[in-house]
XYZ file of N, CA, C and O in Angstrom:
276
model
N 109.980 98.520 103.312
C 109.084 98.880 104.406
C 109.847 99.313 105.655
O 110.989 98.918 105.854
N 109.214 100.087 106.492
C 109.807 100.611 107.717
C 109.644 99.653 108.886
O 109.082 100.003 109.914
N 110.124 98.428 108.736
C 110.070 97.438 109.808
C 111.174 96.416 109.608
O 111.717 96.276 108.517
N 111.511 95.714 110.650
C 112.518 94.658 110.598
C 111.856 93.381 110.072
O 110.876 92.911 110.647
N 112.366 92.804 108.980
C 111.719 91.601 108.426
C 112.112 90.335 109.161
O 113.161 90.265 109.808
N 111.266 89.321 109.040
C 111.636 87.958 109.394
C 112.346 87.413 108.161
O 111.875 87.610 107.041
N 113.449 86.723 108.334
C 114.241 86.266 107.194
C 114.410 84.756 107.253
O 114.718 84.194 108.300
N 114.208 84.113 106.099
C 114.432 82.672 105.967
C 115.317 82.442 104.743
O 115.291 83.230 103.795
N 116.077 81.359 104.763
C 116.942 80.998 103.640
C 116.422 79.724 102.999
O 116.085 78.765 103.695
N 116.354 79.716 101.683
C 115.918 78.526 100.957
C 117.088 77.548 100.898
O 118.159 77.881 100.389
N 116.871 76.348 101.408
C 117.917 75.325 101.395
C 117.578 74.160 100.485
O 118.468 73.403 100.099
N 116.297 73.991 100.141
C 115.877 72.920 99.242
C 114.732 73.425 98.372
O 113.568 73.283 98.714
N 115.081 74.029 97.247
C 114.069 74.645 96.380
C 113.068 73.634 95.834
O 111.946 73.991 95.500
N 113.431 72.373 95.771
C 112.525 71.342 95.250
C 111.271 71.194 96.115
O 110.208 70.877 95.616
N 111.386 71.442 97.413
C 110.241 71.345 98.304
C 109.232 72.473 98.068
O 108.091 72.375 98.487
N 109.649 73.533 97.394
C 108.810 74.713 97.185
C 108.333 74.863 95.742
O 107.588 75.780 95.437
N 108.740 73.996 94.857
C 108.511 74.182 93.423
C 107.038 74.251 93.016
O 106.709 74.813 91.979
N 106.135 73.700 93.816
C 104.706 73.731 93.493
C 104.073 75.099 93.756
O 102.979 75.372 93.284
N 104.756 75.958 94.507
C 104.224 77.271 94.845
C 104.737 78.309 93.847
O 105.938 78.448 93.635
N 103.832 79.056 93.264
C 104.162 80.022 92.208
C 105.192 81.045 92.681
O 106.120 81.384 91.934
N 105.070 81.526 93.900
C 106.000 82.532 94.422
C 107.445 82.049 94.347
O 108.359 82.838 94.133
N 107.668 80.752 94.501
C 109.018 80.193 94.526
C 109.455 79.595 93.190
O 110.483 78.933 93.121
N 108.729 79.823 92.128
C 109.044 79.195 90.834
C 110.428 79.566 90.303
O 111.047 78.779 89.598
N 110.940 80.739 90.646
C 112.264 81.182 90.185
C 113.322 81.081 91.283
O 114.451 81.529 91.101
N 112.967 80.496 92.411
C 113.868 80.436 93.560
C 115.052 79.513 93.313
O 114.969 78.553 92.549
N 116.144 79.835 93.982
C 117.339 79.002 93.979
C 117.755 78.777 95.430
O 117.457 79.589 96.302
N 118.448 77.683 95.674
C 118.993 77.451 97.013
C 119.923 78.614 97.360
O 120.691 79.074 96.527
N 119.797 79.098 98.575
C 120.590 80.239 99.020
C 119.841 81.559 98.950
O 120.270 82.547 99.532
N 118.718 81.605 98.229
C 117.896 82.812 98.192
C 117.318 83.075 99.568
O 117.143 82.159 100.373
N 117.016 84.326 99.836
C 116.431 84.743 101.109
C 114.979 85.146 100.887
O 114.628 85.709 99.846
N 114.151 84.858 101.878
C 112.762 85.304 101.870
C 112.636 86.295 103.016
O 112.946 85.969 104.160
N 112.223 87.503 102.705
C 112.020 88.535 103.714
C 110.524 88.710 103.908
O 109.807 89.017 102.947
N 110.069 88.472 105.115
C 108.654 88.609 105.444
C 108.454 89.903 106.221
O 109.049 90.088 107.287
N 107.640 90.798 105.693
C 107.277 92.044 106.363
C 105.825 91.894 106.797
O 104.909 91.974 105.977
N 105.613 91.655 108.072
C 104.283 91.321 108.567
C 103.350 92.526 108.639
O 102.150 92.384 108.466
N 103.856 93.719 108.874
C 103.002 94.901 108.973
C 102.627 95.460 107.606
O 101.629 96.160 107.480
N 103.397 95.181 106.590
C 103.197 95.786 105.268
C 102.010 95.258 104.481
O 101.333 96.066 103.868
N 101.605 94.096 104.399
C 102.246 92.787 104.574
C 102.801 92.293 103.230
O 102.049 92.134 102.268
N 104.098 92.074 103.160
C 104.763 91.666 101.922
C 105.764 90.555 102.187
O 106.302 90.430 103.274
N 106.029 89.795 101.132
C 107.118 88.814 101.133
C 107.984 89.141 99.926
O 107.477 89.427 98.837
N 109.290 89.121 100.137
C 110.234 89.427 99.058
C 111.205 88.265 98.934
O 111.794 87.826 99.929
N 111.366 87.772 97.713
C 112.358 86.738 97.412
C 113.585 87.460 96.875
O 113.515 88.137 95.850
N 114.691 87.340 97.603
C 115.913 88.091 97.302
C 117.074 87.141 97.057
O 117.248 86.153 97.780
N 117.863 87.431 96.017
C 119.030 86.606 95.689
C 120.304 87.382 96.018
O 120.721 88.265 95.264
N 120.938 87.077 97.155
C 122.135 87.814 97.557
C 123.308 87.673 96.592
O 124.116 88.590 96.474
N 123.409 86.559 95.895
C 124.554 86.328 95.004
C 124.632 87.335 93.870
O 125.712 87.604 93.345
N 123.481 87.907 93.486
C 123.458 88.919 92.415
C 122.860 90.234 92.907
O 122.656 91.149 92.115
N 122.557 90.305 94.223
C 121.985 91.504 94.829
C 120.725 91.957 94.092
O 120.605 93.102 93.670
N 119.777 91.016 93.927
C 118.594 91.285 93.114
C 117.332 90.734 93.778
O 117.337 89.630 94.328
N 116.244 91.509 93.696
C 114.929 91.033 94.112
C 114.365 90.199 92.973
O 114.296 90.649 91.831
N 113.940 88.984 93.277
C 113.444 88.048 92.278
C 111.921 88.087 92.177
O 111.349 87.998 91.101
N 111.256 88.218 93.326
C 109.784 88.178 93.361
C 109.288 88.954 94.566
O 109.952 89.003 95.598
N 108.114 89.563 94.426
C 107.444 90.260 95.525
C 106.000 89.783 95.558
O 105.375 89.608 94.516
N 105.480 89.577 96.764
C 104.118 89.091 96.908
C 103.478 89.684 98.156
O 104.172 90.084 99.092
N 102.165 89.736 98.154
C 101.431 90.114 99.356
C 101.313 88.897 100.256
O 101.175 87.776 99.774
N 101.358 89.112 101.553
C 101.111 88.037 102.502
C 99.618 87.986 102.777
O 98.987 89.014 103.004
N 99.081 86.797 102.764
C 97.670 86.588 103.063
C 97.596 85.968 104.453
O 98.124 84.887 104.684
N 96.956 86.665 105.375
C 96.824 86.146 106.739
C 95.474 85.459 106.884
O 94.454 85.968 106.447
N 95.508 84.283 107.516
C 94.258 83.614 107.868
C 94.317 83.250 109.334
O 95.312 83.484 110.005
N 93.275 82.660 109.864
C 93.197 82.396 111.298
C 94.155 81.305 111.759
O 94.495 81.233 112.929
N 94.626 80.440 110.852
C 95.498 79.336 111.250
C 96.961 79.636 111.023
O 97.804 79.263 111.800
N 97.318 80.303 109.905
C 98.711 80.584 109.603
C 98.800 81.675 108.554
O 97.810 82.100 108.002
N 100.017 82.119 108.263
C 100.259 83.089 107.202
C 100.897 82.369 106.039
O 101.698 81.468 106.199
N 100.539 82.779 104.826
C 101.132 82.172 103.639
C 101.366 83.241 102.600
O 100.761 84.297 102.619
N 102.277 82.989 101.676
C 102.576 83.927 100.597
C 101.792 83.519 99.357
O 101.811 82.378 98.961
N 101.101 84.445 98.779
C 100.380 84.227 97.532
C 101.006 85.133 96.486
O 101.259 86.298 96.733
N 101.244 84.618 95.315
C 101.848 85.401 94.249
C 100.865 86.441 93.730
O 99.693 86.173 93.549
N 101.354 87.621 93.494
C 100.544 88.692 92.904
C 101.268 89.195 91.678
O 102.416 89.541 91.727
N 100.579 89.212 90.575
C 101.207 89.677 89.343
C 100.563 90.940 88.873
O 99.532 91.336 89.221
C-alpha cells in the first residue's frame, strides 16, 4: 500500500495463539498495520517472507485484525 505502516514486533507468540491471524507467528515476526488500506501483514524478516495477510476491522472502541481466507 501507498502509506507508512504502523509496525509491531511479536515478542511472545503464546499470548496470541488463540487468534487465527497469529496461528503461524513466531517470536521476532513483524506486524505491519496499514490503516488506510485497511490491511495487516504478518512478516517474517528472518526468511524475508509474508506469512499472513488480513483485513483490519474497525469498530468504535478499537481496531482488530480478523483473518480472511
